[in-house]
Each structure stands twice: as structure tokens, then as C-alpha cells.
PDB file of C-alpha atoms in Angstrom:
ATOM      1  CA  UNK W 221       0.000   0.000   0.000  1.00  0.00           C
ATOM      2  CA  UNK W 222       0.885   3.493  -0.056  1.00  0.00           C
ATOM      3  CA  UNK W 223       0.722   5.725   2.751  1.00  0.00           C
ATOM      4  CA  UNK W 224      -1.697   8.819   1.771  1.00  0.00           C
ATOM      5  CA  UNK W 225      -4.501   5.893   1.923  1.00  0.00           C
ATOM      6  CA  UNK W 226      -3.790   5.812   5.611  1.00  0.00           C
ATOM      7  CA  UNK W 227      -1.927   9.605   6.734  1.00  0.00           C
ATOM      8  CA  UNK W 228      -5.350  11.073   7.717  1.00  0.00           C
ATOM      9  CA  UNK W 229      -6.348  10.448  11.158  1.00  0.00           C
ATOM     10  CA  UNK W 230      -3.899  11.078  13.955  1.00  0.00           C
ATOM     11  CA  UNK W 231      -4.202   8.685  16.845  1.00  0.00           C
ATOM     12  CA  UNK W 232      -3.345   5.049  16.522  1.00  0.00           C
ATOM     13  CA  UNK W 233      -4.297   2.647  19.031  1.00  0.00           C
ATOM     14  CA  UNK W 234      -0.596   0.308  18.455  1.00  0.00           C
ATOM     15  CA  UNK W 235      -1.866  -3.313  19.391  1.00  0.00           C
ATOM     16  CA  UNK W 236       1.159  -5.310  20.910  1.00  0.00           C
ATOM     17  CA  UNK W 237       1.326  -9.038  20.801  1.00  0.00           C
ATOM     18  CA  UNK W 238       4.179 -11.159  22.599  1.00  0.00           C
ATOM     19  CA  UNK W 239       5.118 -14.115  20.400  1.00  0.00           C
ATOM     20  CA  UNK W 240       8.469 -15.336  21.425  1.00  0.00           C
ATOM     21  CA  UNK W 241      10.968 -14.079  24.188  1.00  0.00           C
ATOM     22  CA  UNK W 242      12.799 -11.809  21.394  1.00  0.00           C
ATOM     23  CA  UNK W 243       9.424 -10.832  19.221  1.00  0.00           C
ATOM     24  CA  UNK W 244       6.917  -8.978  19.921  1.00  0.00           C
ATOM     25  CA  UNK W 245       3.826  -7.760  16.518  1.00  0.00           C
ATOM     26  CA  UNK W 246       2.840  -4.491  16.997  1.00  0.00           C
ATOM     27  CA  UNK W 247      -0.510  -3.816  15.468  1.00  0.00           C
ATOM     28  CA  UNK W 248      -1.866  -0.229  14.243  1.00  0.00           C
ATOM     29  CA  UNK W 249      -2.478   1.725  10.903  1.00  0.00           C
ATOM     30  CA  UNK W 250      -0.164   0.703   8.015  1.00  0.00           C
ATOM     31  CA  UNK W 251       1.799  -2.684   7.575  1.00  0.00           C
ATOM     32  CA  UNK W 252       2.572  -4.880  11.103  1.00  0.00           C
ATOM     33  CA  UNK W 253       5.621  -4.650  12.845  1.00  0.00           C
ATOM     34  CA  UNK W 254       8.106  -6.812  13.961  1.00  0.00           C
ATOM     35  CA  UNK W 255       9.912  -6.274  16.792  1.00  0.00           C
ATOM     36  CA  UNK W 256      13.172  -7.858  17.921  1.00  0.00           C
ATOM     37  CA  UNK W 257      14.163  -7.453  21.824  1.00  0.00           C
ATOM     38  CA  UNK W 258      16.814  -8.727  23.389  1.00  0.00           C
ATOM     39  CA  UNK W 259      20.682  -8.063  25.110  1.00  0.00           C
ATOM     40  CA  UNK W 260      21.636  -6.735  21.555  1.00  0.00           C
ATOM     41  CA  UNK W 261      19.551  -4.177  21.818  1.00  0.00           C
ATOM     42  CA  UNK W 262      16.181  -3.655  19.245  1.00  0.00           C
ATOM     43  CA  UNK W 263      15.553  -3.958  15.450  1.00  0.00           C
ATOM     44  CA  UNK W 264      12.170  -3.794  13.570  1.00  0.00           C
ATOM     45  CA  UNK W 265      10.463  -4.687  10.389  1.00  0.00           C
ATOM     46  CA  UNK W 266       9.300  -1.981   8.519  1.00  0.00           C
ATOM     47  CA  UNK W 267       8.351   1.218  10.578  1.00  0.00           C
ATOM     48  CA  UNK W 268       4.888   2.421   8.859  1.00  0.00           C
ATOM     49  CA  UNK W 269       3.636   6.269   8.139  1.00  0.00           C
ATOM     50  CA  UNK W 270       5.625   8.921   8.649  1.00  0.00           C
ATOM     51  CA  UNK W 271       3.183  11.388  10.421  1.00  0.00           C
ATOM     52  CA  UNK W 272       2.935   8.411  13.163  1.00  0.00           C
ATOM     53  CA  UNK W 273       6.129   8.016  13.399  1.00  0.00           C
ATOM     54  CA  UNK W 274       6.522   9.527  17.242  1.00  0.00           C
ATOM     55  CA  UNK W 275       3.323   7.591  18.043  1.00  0.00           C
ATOM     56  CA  UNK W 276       5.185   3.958  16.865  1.00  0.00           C
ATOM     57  CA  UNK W 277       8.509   4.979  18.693  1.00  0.00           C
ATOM     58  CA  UNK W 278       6.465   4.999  21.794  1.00  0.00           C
ATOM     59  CA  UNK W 279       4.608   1.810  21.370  1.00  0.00           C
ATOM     60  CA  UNK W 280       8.486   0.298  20.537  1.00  0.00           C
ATOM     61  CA  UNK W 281       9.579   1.775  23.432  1.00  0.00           C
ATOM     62  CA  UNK W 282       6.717  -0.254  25.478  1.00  0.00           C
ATOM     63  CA  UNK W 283       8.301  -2.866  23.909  1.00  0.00           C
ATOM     64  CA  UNK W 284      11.934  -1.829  24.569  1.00  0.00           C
ATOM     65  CA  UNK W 285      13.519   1.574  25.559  1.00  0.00           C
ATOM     66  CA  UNK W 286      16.691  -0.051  23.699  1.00  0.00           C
ATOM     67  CA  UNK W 287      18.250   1.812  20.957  1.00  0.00           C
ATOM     68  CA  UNK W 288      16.979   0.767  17.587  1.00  0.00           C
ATOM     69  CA  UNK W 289      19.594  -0.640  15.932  1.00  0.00           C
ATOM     70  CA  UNK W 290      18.344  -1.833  12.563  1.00  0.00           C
ATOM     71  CA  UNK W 291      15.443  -1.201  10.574  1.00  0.00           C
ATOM     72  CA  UNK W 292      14.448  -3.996   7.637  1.00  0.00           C
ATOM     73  CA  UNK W 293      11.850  -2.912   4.687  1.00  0.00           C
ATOM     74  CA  UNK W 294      10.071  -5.272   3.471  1.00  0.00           C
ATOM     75  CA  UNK W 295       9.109  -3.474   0.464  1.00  0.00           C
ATOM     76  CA  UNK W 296       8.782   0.237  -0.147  1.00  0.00           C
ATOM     77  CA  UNK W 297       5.589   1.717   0.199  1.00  0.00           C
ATOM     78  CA  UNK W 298       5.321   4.326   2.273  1.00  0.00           C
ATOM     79  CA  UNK W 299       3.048   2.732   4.926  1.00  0.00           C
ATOM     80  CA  UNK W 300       6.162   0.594   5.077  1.00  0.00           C
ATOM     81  CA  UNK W 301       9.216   3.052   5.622  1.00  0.00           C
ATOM     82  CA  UNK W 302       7.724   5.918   6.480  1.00  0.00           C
ATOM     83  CA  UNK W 303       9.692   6.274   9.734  1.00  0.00           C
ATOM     84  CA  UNK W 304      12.498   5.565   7.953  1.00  0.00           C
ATOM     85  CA  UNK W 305      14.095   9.315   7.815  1.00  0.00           C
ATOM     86  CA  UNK W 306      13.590   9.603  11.246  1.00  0.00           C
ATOM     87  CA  UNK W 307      15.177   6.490  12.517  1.00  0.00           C
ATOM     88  CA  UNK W 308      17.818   6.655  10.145  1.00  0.00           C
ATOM     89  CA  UNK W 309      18.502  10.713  11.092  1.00  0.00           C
ATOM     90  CA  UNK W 310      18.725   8.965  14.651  1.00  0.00           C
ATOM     91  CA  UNK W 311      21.503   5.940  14.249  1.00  0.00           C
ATOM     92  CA  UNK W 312      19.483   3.072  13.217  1.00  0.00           C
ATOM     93  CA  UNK W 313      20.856   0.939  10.206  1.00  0.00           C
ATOM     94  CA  UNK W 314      18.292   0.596   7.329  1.00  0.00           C
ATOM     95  CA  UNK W 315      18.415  -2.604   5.659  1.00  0.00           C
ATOM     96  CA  UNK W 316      16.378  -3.537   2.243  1.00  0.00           C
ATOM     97  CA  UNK W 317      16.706  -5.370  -1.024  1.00  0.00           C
ATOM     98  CA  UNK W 318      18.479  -3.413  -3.469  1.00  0.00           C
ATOM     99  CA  UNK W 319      15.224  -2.306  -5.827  1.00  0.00           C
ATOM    100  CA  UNK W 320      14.055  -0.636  -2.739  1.00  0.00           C
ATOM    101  CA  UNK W 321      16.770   2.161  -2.366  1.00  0.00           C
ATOM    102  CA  UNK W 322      16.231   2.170  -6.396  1.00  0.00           C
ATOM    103  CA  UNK W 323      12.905   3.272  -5.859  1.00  0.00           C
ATOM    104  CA  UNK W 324      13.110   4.803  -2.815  1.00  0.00           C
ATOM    105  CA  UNK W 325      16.259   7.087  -4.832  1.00  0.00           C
ATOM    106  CA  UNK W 326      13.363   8.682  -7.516  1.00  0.00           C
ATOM    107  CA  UNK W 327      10.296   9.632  -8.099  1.00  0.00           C
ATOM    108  CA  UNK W 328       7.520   6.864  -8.570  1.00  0.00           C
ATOM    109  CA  UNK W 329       4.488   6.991 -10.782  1.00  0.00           C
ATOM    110  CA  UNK W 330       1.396   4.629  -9.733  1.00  0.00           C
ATOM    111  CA  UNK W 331      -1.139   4.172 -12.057  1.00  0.00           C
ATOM    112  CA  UNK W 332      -3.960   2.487  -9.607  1.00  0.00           C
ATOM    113  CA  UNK W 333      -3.451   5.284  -7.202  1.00  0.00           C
ATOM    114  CA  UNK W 334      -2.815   8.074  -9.902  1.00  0.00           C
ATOM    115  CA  UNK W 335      -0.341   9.550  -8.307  1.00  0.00           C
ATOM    116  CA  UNK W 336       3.230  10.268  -8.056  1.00  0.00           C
ATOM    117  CA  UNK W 337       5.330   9.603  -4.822  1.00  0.00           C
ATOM    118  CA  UNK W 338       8.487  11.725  -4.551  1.00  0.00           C
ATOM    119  CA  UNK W 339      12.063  10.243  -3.829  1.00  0.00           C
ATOM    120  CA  UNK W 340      12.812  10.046  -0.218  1.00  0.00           C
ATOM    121  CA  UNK W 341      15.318  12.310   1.176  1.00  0.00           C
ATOM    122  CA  UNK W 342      18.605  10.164   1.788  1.00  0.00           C
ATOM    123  CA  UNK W 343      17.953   9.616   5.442  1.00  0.00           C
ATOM    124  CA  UNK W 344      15.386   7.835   4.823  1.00  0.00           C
ATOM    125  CA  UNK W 345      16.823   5.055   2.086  1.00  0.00           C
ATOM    126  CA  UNK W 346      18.440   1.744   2.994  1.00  0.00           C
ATOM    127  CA  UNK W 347      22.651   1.875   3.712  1.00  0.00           C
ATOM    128  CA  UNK W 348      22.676  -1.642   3.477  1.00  0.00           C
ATOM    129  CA  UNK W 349      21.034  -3.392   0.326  1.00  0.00           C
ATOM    130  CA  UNK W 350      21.238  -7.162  -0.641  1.00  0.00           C
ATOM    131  CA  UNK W 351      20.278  -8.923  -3.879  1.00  0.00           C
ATOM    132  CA  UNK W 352      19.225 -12.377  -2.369  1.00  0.00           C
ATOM    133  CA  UNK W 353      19.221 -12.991   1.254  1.00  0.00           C
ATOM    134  CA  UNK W 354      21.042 -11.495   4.050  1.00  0.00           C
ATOM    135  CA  UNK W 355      20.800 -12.771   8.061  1.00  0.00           C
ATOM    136  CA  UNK W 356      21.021 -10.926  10.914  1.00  0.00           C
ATOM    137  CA  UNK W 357      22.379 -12.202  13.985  1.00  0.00           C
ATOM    138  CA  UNK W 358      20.658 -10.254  16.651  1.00  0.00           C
ATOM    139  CA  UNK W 359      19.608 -11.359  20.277  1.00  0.00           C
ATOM    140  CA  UNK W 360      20.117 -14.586  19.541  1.00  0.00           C
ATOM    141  CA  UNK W 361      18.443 -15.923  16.792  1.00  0.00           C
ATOM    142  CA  UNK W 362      19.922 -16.123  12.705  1.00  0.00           C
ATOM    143  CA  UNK W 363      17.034 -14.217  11.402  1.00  0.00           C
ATOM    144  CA  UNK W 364      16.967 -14.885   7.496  1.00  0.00           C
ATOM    145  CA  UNK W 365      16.008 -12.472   5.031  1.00  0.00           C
ATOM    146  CA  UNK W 366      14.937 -13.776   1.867  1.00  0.00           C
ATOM    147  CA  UNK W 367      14.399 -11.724  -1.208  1.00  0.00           C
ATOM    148  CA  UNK W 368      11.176 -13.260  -3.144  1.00  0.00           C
ATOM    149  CA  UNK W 369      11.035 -11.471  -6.572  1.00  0.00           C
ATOM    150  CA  UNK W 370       7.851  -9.862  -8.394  1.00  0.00           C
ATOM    151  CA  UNK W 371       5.488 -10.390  -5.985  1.00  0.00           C
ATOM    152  CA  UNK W 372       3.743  -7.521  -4.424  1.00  0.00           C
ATOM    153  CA  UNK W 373       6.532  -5.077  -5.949  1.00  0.00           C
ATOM    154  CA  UNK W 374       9.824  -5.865  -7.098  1.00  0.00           C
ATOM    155  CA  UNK W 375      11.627  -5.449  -3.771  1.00  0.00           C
ATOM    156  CA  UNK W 376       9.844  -7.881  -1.058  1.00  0.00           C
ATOM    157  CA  UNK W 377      11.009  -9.991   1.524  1.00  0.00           C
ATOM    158  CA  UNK W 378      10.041 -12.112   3.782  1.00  0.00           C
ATOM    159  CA  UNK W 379      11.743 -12.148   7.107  1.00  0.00           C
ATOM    160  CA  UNK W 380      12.163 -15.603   9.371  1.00  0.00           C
ATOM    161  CA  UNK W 381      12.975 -16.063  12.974  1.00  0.00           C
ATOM    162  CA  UNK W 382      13.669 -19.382  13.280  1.00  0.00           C
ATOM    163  CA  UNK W 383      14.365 -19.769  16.312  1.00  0.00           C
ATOM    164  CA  UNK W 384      10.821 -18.311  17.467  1.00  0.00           C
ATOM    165  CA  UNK W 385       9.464 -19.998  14.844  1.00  0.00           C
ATOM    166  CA  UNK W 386       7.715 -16.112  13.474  1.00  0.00           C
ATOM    167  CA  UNK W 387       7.732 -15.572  10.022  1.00  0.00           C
ATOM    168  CA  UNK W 388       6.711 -11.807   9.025  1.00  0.00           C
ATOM    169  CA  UNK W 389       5.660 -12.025   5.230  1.00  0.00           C
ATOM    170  CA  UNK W 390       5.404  -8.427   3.924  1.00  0.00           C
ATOM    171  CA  UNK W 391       2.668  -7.541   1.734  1.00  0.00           C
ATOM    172  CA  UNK W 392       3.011 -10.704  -0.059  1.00  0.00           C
ATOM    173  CA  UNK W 393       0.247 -11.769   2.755  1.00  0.00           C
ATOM    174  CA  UNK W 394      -2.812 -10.190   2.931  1.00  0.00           C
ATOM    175  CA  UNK W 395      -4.798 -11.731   6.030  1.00  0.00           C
ATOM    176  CA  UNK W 396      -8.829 -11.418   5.140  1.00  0.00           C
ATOM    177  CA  UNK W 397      -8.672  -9.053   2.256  1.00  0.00           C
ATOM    178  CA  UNK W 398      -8.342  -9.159  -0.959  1.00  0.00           C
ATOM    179  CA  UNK W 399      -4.326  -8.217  -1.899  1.00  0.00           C
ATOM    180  CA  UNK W 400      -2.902  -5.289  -3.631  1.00  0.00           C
ATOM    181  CA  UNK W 401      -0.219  -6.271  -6.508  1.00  0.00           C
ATOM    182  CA  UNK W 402       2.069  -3.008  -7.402  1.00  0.00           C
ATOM    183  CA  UNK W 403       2.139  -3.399 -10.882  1.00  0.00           C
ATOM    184  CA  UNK W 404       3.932  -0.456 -11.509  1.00  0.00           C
ATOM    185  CA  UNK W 405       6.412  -1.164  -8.705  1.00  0.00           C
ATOM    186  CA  UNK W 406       7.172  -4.936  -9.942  1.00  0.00           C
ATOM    187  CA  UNK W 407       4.454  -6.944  -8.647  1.00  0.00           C
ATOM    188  CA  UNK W 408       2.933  -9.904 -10.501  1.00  0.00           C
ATOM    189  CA  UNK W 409       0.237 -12.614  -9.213  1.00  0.00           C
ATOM    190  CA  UNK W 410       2.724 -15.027 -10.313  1.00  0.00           C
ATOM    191  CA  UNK W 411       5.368 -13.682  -7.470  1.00  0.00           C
ATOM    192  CA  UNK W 412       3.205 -13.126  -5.155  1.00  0.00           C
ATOM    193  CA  UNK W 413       2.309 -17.166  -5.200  1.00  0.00           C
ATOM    194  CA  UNK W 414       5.682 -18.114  -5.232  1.00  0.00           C
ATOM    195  CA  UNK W 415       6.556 -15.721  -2.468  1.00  0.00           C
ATOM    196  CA  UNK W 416       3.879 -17.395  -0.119  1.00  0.00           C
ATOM    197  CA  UNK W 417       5.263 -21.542  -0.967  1.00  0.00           C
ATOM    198  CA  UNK W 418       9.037 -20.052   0.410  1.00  0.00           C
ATOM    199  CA  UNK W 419       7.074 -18.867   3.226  1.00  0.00           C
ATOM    200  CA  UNK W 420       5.076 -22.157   3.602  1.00  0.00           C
ATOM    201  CA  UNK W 421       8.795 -24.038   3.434  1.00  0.00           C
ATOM    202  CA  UNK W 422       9.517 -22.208   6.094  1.00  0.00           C
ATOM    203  CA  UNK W 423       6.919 -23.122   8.444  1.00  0.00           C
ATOM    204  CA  UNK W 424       5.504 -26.141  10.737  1.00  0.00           C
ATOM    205  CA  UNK W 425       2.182 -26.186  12.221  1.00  0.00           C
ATOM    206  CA  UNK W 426       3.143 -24.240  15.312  1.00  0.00           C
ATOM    207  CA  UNK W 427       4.834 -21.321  13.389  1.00  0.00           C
ATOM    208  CA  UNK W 428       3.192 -17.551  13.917  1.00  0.00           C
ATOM    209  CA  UNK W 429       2.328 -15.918  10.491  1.00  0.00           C
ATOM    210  CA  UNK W 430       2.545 -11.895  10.226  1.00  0.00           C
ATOM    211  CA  UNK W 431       1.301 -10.529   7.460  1.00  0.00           C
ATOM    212  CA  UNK W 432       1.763  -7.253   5.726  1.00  0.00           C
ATOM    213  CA  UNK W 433      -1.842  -6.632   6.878  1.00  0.00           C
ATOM    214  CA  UNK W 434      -4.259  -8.170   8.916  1.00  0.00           C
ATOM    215  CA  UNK W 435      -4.580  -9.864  11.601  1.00  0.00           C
ATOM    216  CA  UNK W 436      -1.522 -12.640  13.015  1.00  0.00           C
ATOM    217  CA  UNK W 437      -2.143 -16.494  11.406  1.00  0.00           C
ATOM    218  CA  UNK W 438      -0.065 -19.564  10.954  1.00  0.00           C
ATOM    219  CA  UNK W 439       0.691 -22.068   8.458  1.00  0.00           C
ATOM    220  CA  UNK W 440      -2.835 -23.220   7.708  1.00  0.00           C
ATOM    221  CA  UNK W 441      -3.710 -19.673   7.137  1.00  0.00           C
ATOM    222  CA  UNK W 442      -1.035 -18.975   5.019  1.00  0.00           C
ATOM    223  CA  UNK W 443      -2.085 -22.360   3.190  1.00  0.00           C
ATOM    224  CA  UNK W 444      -5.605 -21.072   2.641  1.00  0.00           C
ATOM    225  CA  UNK W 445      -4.387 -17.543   1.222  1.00  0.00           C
ATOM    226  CA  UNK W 446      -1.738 -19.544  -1.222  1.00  0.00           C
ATOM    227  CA  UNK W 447      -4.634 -21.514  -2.437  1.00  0.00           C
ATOM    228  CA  UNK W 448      -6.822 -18.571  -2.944  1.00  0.00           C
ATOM    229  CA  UNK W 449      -4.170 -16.718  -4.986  1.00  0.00           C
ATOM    230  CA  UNK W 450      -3.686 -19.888  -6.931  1.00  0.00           C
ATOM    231  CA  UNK W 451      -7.084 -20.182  -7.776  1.00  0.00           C
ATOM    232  CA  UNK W 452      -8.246 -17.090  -8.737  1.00  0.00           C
ATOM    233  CA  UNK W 453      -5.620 -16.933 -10.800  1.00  0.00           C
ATOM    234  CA  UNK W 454      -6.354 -19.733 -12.918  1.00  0.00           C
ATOM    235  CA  UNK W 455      -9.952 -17.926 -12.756  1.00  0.00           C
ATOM    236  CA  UNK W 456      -8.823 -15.549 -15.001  1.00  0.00           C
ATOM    237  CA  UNK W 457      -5.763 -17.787 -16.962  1.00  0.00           C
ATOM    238  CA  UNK W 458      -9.374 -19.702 -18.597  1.00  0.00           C
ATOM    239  CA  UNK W 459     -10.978 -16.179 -19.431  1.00  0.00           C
ATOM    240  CA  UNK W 460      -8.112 -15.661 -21.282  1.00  0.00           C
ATOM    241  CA  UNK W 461      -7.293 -18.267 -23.026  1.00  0.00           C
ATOM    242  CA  UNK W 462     -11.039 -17.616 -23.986  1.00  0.00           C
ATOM    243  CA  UNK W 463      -9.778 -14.926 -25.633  1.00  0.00           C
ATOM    244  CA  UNK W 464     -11.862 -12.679 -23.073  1.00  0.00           C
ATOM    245  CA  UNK W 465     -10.529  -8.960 -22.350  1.00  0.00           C
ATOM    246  CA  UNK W 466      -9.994  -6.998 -19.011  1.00  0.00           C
ATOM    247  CA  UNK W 467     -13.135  -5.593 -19.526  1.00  0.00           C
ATOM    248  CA  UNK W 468     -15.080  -9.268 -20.112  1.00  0.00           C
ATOM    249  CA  UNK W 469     -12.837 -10.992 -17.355  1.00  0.00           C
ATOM    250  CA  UNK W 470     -14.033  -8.629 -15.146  1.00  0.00           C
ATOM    251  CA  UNK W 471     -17.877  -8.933 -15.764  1.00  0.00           C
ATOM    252  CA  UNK W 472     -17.170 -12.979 -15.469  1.00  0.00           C
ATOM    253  CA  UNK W 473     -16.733 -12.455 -11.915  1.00  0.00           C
ATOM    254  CA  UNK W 474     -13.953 -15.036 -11.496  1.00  0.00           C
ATOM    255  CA  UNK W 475     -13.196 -14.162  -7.838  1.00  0.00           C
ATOM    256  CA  UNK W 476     -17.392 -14.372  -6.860  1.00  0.00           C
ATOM    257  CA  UNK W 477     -16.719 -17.379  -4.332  1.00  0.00           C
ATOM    258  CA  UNK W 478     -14.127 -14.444  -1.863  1.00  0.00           C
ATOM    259  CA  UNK W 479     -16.045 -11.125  -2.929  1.00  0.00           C
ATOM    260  CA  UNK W 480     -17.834 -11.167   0.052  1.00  0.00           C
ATOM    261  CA  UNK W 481     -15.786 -12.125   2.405  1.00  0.00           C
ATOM    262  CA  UNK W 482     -12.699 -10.725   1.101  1.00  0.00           C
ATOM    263  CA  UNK W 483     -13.710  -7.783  -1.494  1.00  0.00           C
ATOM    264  CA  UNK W 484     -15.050  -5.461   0.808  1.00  0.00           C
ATOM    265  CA  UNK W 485     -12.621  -4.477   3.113  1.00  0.00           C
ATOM    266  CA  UNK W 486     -10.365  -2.646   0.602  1.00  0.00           C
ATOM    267  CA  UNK W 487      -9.116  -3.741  -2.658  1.00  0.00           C
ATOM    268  CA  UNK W 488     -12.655  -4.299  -4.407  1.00  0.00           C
ATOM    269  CA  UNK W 489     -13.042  -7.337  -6.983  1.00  0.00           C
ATOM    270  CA  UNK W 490     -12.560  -5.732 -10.635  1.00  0.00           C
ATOM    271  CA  UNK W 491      -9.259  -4.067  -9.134  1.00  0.00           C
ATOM    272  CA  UNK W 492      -8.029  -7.757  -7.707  1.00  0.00           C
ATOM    273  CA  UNK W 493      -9.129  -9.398 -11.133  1.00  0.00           C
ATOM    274  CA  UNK W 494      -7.117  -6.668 -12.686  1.00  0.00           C
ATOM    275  CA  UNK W 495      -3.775  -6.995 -11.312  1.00  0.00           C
ATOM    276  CA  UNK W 496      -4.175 -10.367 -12.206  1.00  0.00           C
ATOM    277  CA  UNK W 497      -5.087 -10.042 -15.656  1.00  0.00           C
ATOM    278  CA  UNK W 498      -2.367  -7.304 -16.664  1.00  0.00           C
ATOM    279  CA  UNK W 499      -0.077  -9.901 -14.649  1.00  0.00           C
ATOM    280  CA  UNK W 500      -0.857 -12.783 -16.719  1.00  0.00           C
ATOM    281  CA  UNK W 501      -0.896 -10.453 -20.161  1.00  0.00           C
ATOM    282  CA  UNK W 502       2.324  -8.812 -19.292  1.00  0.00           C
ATOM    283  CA  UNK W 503       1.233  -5.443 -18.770  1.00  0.00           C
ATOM    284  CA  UNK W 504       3.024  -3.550 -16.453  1.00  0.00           C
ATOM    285  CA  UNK W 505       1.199  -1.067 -14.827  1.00  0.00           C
ATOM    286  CA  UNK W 506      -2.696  -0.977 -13.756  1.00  0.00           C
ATOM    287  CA  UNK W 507      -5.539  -0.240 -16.052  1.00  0.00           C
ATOM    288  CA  UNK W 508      -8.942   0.595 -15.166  1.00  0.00           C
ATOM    289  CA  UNK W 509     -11.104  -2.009 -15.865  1.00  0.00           C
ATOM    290  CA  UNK W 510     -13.985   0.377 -17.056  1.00  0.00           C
ATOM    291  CA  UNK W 511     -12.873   3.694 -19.133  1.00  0.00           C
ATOM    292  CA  UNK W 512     -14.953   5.807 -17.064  1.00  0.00           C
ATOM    293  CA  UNK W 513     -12.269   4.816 -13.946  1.00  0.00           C
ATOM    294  CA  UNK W 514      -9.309   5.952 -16.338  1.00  0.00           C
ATOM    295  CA  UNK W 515      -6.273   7.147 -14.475  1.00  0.00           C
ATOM    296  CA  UNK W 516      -3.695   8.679 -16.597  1.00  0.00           C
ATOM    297  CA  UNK W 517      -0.205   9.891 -15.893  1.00  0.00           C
TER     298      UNK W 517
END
């Protein structure tokens, strides 16, 4: 997601939950947190909206009142690393795949929201990038960071605790709504299923599930929500190869059996089918589905 969807209202009620000795999910407006606490002191995954940025170092500080010492991005939407100029300004070491200081470094033109997101000012991007996987050896545990390409942009990870037994998934896990896929930032429905079988490797029936929003899960969850994604989009793989367009695909309704439990709460069914269909046809960027809903550069 991006964060002007979410910037509006001012206070957050941050919702902590203990999972582990070391991690602690902290719960509010914008994508979950992770929170590592221990004798090393504290890192985090992702950091949210900037304008609650004071409001999340207090919650963290409920947590801890150890200095942060590293800050991973999952991705780079601003309801993601929008603390990020803060904590980095302040010490904290901000770790991220390499696409996401490329983004992060210039301006970034989104067709579904139809608007454009300024580059970040350089306290705010990542000092240390990776290309594949990086762990972090911090209070404790060998917490892995896997890069899963294409998925919900082009920069995700996934971040595993395996001694905990947590796995945070980014925004490549939706938890009871329908998903957005950045198409102009990378993202494909074919990632974003191949994103959520790593995560499944990495799991056993007692492992805790954090998605990029939502609420927490496990591996039969994260099950469920992989055979969803692979469903739907074989929905729309026969319109296709019907020789159906977006507009058609769309008024097939191939996601009916989720609309109404999952296409209400945000991303709204033609949108879903959408990023699925420009996915599978190799368009790059979001198109309305209707011309009336047009949103030009």
C-alpha cells in the first residue's frame, strides 16, 4: 500500500502481541511490525507512516527503551518506511533489497493510485542493500532475510525467525482481504504465489504468520491464502485463453466465491481481477477495468 490511503487520522491505538521471548507484533495503521528485543539491543520490520512516526517509537519503546539498531523494509511503500528518515537521522541501520533504495532514490508513478510519490530524502533510504538474502544475527536468533522477486513489488522480503518460529511475510500476505499487486512497482500474481510456498517451506504447524496486513495467522492460514491466490488466478488464466478482455474478465466475476468475504474491506473485486489479468498479459502497470475509472499519468 501506499501511505496517503492511511496519513489522515492522527491517533493510533498500536496493538502489541508477545510471540516469542525476542518478538513482539505491533498492530496499528499501516503494515505490522516486527519487533526484535533482546541483550543486543532492538531492530524492527518496517516502521509504517511517517506522520505516526513519534506515536510507533512509543509503542516500541513499550516494547523496549533499547536503541533501535536496525530497521528492515520489506518493500517500499510508504506505509512501510515511512519512519524511515527519522530512525535513520537517529543511528538506526536501514536494511532492504536493493530495488528498494532504487525506488526509494526517484520519483515513482502509480497508475492504480494516480499519483506520483516523490524520492525520499537520503535519510530515509536503505545503507545496506542485498540482492538475495542477508541474516542478521541479533539477540540470539539467525534471522533470514529472503528476497522473493515480483510479488507484491519488485523489492519484497520475507523475514524468518527461526528460532521463534515467526515468520513476518510483507505484503506478499494479505490476512482477510483481498491483496494489492504493485504493478507499476514490480508486482505480478505469479510472485506473489511463489513468495507465499518459500514462506510455507519455512513453516511447521506451530509457526506464527505476520502478514503485511491483517490480523496474526499460521501455516494453515497462510495455506488457505496460497490456495486462494492460486485459484483465482487460474480464474482468469481460462478467461483468457477464452480470448476474453480486461473488460469481459471482469464482468465474469472469477473471484465471486471471496467477494464477500474478502472484497469489501479494501481492494474491491474488478481491481483484484485486474492486477491479475495485466499480470498474466504482461502489462506492467494498472488499467482501469472500465474507461470511465481511467487514471492517466
Amino acid at each position: 500500500m501506499t501511505g496517503t490511503a492511511f496519513a489522515q487520522e492522527n491517533k493510533v491505538d498500536y496493538q502489541p502481541t508477545t510471540l516469542s521471548d525476542t518478538v513482539t507484533m505491533i498492530k496499528g495503521r499501516g503494515g505490522n511490525i516486527a519487533v526484535s528485543s533482546g541483550e543486543d539491543g532492538v531492530f524492527i520490520i518496517d516502521d509504517q507512516l511517517k506522520p505516526l512516526t513519534e506515536q510507533l517509537l512509543a509503542a516500541i519503546r513499550e516494547v523496549s527503551d533499547r536503541p533501535i539498531r536496525f530497521v528492515i523494509n520489506t518493500h517500499y511503500h510508504g506505509d512501510h518506511v515511512g519512519g524511515n528518515e527519522t530512525l535513520g537521522k537517529a543511528g538506526s541501520v536501514i536494511i532492504a533489497h536493493d530495488n528498494i533504495r532504487v525506488r526509494m532514490s526517484s520519483d515513482q508513478f502509480n497508475h492504480f493510485w494516480g499519483e506520483t510519490t516523490p524520492a525520499w530524502p537520503e535519510e530515509a533510504l536503505p545503507v545496506v542493500t542485498f540482492n538475495d538474502r542477508v541474516t542478521l544475527h541479533f539477540n540470539g536468533e539467525s534471522v533470514a532475510v529472503h528476497h522473493v522477486p515480483r510479488g507484491h513489488t519488485d523489492g519484497d522480503s520475507i523475514v524468518h525467525f527461526p528460532e521463534s518460529n515467526v515468520l513476518h511475510m510483507g505484503d506478499v500476505f494479505f490476512n482477510g482481504l483481498y491483496p494489492y499487486i504493485d504493478l507499476d512497482g514490480g508486482g505480478t500474481i505469479q510472485g506473489m504465489i511463489a513468495a507465499v510456498e518459500l514462506g510455507l517451506s519455512l513453516t511447521d504447524e506451530n509457526t506464527q504468520v505476520i502478514a503485511g496486513h491483517g490480523p496474526l495467522s499460521d501455516a494453515a492460514g497462510l495455506a488457505e491464502y496460497r490456495d486462494f491466490l492460486v485459484k483465482a488466478r487460474d480464474n482468469v488464466q481460462a478467461l483468457i485463453d477464452q480470448g476474453m478482455s480486461l473488460q469481459q474478465a471482469v464482468g465474469a466475476k472469477p473471484t465471486a466465491e471471496w467477494d464477500e468475504e474478502l472484497g469489501k474491506v479494501w481492494i474491491e473485486p474488478a481491481q483484484l481481477v485486474t492486477f491479475i489479468y495485466n499480470s498474466l498479459t504482461g502489462v506492467d502497470h494498472y488499467t482501469a477495468p472500465f474507461p470511465k475509472e481511467a487514471t492517466t499519468e
